[in-house]
Every structure is written in C-alpha cells, then in structure tokens.
mmCIF file of C-alpha atoms in Angstrom:
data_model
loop_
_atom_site.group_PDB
_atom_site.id
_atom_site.type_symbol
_atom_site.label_atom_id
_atom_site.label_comp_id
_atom_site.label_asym_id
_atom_site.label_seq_id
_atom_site.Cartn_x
_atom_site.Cartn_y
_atom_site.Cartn_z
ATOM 1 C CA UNK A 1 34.172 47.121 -4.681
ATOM 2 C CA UNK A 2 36.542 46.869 -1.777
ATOM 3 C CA UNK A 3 33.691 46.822 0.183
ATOM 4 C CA UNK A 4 32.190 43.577 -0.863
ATOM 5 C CA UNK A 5 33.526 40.534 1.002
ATOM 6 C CA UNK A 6 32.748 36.799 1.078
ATOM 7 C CA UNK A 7 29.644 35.643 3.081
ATOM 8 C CA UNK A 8 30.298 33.055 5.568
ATOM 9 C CA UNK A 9 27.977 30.892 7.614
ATOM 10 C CA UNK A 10 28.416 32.768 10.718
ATOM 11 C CA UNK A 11 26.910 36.021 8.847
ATOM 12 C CA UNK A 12 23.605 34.342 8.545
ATOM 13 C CA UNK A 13 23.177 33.158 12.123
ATOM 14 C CA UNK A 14 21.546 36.626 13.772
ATOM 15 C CA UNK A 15 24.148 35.504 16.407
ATOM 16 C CA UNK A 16 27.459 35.594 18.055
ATOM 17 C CA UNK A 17 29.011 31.734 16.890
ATOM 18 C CA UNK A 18 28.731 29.587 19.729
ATOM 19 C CA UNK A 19 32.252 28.107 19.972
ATOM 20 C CA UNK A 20 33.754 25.172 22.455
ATOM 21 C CA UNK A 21 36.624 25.534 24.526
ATOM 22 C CA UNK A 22 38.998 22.568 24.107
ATOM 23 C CA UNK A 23 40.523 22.669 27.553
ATOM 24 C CA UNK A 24 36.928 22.553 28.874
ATOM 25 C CA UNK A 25 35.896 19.373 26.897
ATOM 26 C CA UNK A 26 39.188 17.146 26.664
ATOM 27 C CA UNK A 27 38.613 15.280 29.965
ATOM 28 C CA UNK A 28 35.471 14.178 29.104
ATOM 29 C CA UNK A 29 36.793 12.795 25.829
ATOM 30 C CA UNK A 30 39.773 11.073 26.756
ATOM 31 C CA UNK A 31 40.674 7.945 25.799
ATOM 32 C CA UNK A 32 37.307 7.867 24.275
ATOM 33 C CA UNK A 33 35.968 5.468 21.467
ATOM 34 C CA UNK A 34 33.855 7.709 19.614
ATOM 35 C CA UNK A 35 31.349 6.625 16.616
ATOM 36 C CA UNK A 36 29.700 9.320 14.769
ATOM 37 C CA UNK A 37 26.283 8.721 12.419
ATOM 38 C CA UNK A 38 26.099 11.020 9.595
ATOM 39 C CA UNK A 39 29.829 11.357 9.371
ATOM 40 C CA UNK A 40 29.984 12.738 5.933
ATOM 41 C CA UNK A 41 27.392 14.941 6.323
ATOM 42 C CA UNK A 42 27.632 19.038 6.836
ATOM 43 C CA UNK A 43 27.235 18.544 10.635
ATOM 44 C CA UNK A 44 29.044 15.335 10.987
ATOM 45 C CA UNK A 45 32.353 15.786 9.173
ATOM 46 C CA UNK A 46 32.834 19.094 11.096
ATOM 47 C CA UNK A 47 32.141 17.163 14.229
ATOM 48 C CA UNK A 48 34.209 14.591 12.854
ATOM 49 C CA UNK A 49 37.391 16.829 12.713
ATOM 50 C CA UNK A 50 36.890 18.414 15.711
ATOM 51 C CA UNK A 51 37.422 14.694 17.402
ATOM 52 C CA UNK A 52 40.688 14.979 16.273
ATOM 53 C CA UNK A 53 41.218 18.096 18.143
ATOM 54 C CA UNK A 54 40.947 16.166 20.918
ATOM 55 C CA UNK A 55 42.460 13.455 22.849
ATOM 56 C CA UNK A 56 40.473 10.661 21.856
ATOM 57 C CA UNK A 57 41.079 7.327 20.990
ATOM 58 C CA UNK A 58 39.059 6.400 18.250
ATOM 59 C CA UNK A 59 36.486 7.903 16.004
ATOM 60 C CA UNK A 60 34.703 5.890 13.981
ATOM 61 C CA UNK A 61 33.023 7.935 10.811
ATOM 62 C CA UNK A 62 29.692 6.196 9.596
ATOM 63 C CA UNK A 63 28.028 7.122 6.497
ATOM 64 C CA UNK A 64 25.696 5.776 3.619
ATOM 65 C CA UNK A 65 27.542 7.996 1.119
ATOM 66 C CA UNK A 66 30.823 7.035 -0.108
ATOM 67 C CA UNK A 67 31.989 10.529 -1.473
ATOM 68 C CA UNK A 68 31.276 12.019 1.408
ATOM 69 C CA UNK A 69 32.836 9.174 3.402
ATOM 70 C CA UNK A 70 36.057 9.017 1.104
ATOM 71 C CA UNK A 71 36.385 12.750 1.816
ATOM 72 C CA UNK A 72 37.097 11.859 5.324
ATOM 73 C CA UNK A 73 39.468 9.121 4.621
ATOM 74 C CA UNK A 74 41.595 11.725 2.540
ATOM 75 C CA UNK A 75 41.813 13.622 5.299
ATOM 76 C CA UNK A 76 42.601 11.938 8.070
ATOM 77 C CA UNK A 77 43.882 8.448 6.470
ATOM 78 C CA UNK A 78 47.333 9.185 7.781
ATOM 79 C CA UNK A 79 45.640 9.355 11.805
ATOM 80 C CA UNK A 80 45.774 5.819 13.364
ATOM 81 C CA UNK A 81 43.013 6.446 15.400
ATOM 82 C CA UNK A 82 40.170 7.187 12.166
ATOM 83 C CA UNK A 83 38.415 4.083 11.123
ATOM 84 C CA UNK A 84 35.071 4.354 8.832
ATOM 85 C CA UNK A 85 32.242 2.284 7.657
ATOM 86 C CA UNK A 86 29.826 2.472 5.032
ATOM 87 C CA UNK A 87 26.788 2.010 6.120
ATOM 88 C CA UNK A 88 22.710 3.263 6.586
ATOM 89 C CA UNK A 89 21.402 3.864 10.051
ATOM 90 C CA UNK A 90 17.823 1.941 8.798
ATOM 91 C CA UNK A 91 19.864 -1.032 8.702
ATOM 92 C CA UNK A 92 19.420 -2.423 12.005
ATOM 93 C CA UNK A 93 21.444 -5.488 11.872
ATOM 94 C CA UNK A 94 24.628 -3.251 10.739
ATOM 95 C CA UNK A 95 24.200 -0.806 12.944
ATOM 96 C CA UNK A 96 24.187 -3.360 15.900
ATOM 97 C CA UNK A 97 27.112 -5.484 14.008
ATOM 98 C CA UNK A 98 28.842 -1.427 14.011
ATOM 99 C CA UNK A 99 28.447 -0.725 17.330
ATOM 100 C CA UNK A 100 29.742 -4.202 18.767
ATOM 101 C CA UNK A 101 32.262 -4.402 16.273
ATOM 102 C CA UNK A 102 34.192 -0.829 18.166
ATOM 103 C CA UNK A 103 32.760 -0.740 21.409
ATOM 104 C CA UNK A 104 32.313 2.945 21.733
ATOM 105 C CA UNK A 105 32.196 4.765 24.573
ATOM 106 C CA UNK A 106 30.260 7.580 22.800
ATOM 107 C CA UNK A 107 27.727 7.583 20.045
ATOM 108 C CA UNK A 108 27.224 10.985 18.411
ATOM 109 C CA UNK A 109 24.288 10.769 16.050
ATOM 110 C CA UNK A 110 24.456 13.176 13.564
ATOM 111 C CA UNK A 111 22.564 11.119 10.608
ATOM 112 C CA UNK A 112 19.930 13.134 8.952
ATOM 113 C CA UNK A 113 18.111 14.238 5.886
ATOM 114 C CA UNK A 114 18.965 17.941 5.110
ATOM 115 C CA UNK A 115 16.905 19.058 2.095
ATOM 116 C CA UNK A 116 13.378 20.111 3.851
ATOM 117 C CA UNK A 117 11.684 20.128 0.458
ATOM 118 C CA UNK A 118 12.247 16.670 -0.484
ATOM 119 C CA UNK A 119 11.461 15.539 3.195
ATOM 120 C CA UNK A 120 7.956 17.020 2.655
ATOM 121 C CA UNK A 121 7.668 14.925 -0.723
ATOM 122 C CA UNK A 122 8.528 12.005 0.606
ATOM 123 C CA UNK A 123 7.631 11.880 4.485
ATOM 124 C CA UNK A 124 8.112 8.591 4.536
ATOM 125 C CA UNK A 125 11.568 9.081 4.174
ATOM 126 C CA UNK A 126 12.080 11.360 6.546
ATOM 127 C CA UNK A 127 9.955 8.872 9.291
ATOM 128 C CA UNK A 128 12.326 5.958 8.438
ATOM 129 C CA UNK A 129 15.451 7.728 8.703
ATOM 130 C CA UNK A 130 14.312 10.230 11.734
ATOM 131 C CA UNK A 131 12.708 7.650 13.769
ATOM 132 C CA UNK A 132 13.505 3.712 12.572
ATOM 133 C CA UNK A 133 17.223 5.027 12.130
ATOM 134 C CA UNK A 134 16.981 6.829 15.250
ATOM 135 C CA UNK A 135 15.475 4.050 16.799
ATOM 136 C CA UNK A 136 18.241 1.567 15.566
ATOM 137 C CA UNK A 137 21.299 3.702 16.556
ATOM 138 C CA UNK A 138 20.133 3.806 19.964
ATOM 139 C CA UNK A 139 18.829 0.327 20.504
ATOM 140 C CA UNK A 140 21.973 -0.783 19.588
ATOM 141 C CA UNK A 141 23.836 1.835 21.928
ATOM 142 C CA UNK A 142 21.690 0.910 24.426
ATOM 143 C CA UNK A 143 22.128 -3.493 24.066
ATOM 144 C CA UNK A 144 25.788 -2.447 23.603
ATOM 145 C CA UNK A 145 26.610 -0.856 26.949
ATOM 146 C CA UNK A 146 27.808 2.383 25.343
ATOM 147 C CA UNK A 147 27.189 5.123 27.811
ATOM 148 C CA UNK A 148 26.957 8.061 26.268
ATOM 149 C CA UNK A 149 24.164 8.688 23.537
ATOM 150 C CA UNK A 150 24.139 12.529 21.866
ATOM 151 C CA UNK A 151 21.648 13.648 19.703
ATOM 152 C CA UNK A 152 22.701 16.345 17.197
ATOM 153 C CA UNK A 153 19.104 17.417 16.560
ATOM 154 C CA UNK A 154 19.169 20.200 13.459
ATOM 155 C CA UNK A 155 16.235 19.215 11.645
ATOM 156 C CA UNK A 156 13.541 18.515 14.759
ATOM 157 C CA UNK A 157 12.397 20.997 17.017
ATOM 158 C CA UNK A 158 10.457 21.398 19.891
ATOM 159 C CA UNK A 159 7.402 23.124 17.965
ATOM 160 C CA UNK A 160 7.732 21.578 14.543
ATOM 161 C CA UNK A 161 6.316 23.224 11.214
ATOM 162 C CA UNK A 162 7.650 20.626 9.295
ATOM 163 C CA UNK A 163 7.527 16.728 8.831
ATOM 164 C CA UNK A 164 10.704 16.251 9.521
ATOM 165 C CA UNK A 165 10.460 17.875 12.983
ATOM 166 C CA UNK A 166 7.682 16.136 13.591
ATOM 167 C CA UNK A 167 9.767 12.913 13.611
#
C-alpha cells in the first residue's frame, strides 16, 4: 500500500510538464491590462492566477458561469488589480462594450467547450462558441486597438477528428 500514490495531471501527459520561467516572461507583461475569456474555466483560472505571478496591471476574468467566476473573486478579491465580468463570448455587443470598457493591452482567449461528447451532440454549439465567439472576441480586439490577441487552442487542432476541431 505504500506504494500507491495520488495521480496528478502531469502523470497522464507522456511528457516532461512544460513550465514558464517568470523572469523570462515579466517584461513582456508589465504594466499590462490583461482580459482573459474563459476565466473560470480549467485552462483559464490557472492562467488567471498565474497573471498574478506577474507584474501586471490588470486582469480582467470573463466568464458565462458564475460559480466558476465567484471562485475567482474568492481568491483574489483582496488584489486591487482583479476585476471580473459575467458574460458569454457569443454576445457580441458585450464583448465589444468589455473590451472598451478596460482597454486591454492583451486578450488571452481561453473560452471553450470542454466535454467532446456533448460537442458532437450538439455541433451547433460548438460552431457558435468556437467560431461566432471566436469571431466576436477578436473583432472587438481588433476595433479596440488591443495589440496582442492569444489563442489558447486545446480543443482544435491542426488535423481535427472531431467537430470541435473542426471549428
């Protein structure tokens, strides 16, 4: 029995963890006004903290779930520089009220559906999100000024088997 441990994450990548050296990245994020899609997702709140690691001005955590979105505010409610919104990345006219509203410097678009089964049910879903959402996020980034745009891409890939990385 002393034998058995926990699994972690990091046991099922087939992989050494690709890490990020703070030092390395700071410049590039400082003073930044950062808005991340997805915020309360898997990928996003872990992207989310790491902001903190760093010296940025802002970060602005957007979400459509408010558990997930609450969970954030918990944790860093008592760091002036965390703001949130509720919100859906279909919604075009929020998204562009969003990104006026903080000016960021960097949009990191994290927003996705996760659950490949119910993606293939309902592949309309997956379109609207993946692409309209997509579509929206950047639009806005774009009629905004902001110039940086990164894609956290998890659920599309370059030789999709799927619907959802078809879109």
């Amino acid at each position: 029995w002393n034998q058995i441990r926990e699994i972690k994450p990091e046991d099922l990548l087939g992989r050494e963890e690709v890490g990020f050296d703070l030092d390395k990245i700071s410049d590039y994020f400082f003073n930044k006004k950062i808005l991340i899609t997805g915020a309360g997702g898997s990928i996003g709140s872990e992207i989310t903290k790491h902001m903190f690691k760093l010296p940025v001005s802002q970060v602005v955590g957007l979400g459509h779930g408010e558990n997930s979105i609450y969970n954030l505010i918990e944790e860093f409610k008592t760091d002036s520089r965390f703001n949130y919104v509720i919100g859906d990345i279909k919604d075009k006219e929020k998204m562009y009220f969003v990104i006026n509203k903080y000016k960021p410097d960097i949009i990191i678009h994290a927003a996705a559906h996760k659950h490949l089964p119910l993606m293939e049910e309902f592949p309309d879903e997956s379109m609207k999100n993946n692409i309209i959402g997509t579509y929206n996020v950047l639009k806005g980034a774009i009629d905004n000024n902001v110039s940086k745009f990164l894609l956290i891409s998890t659920d599309k890939a370059v030789n999709p088997t799927s619907i959802m990385g078809a879109t």
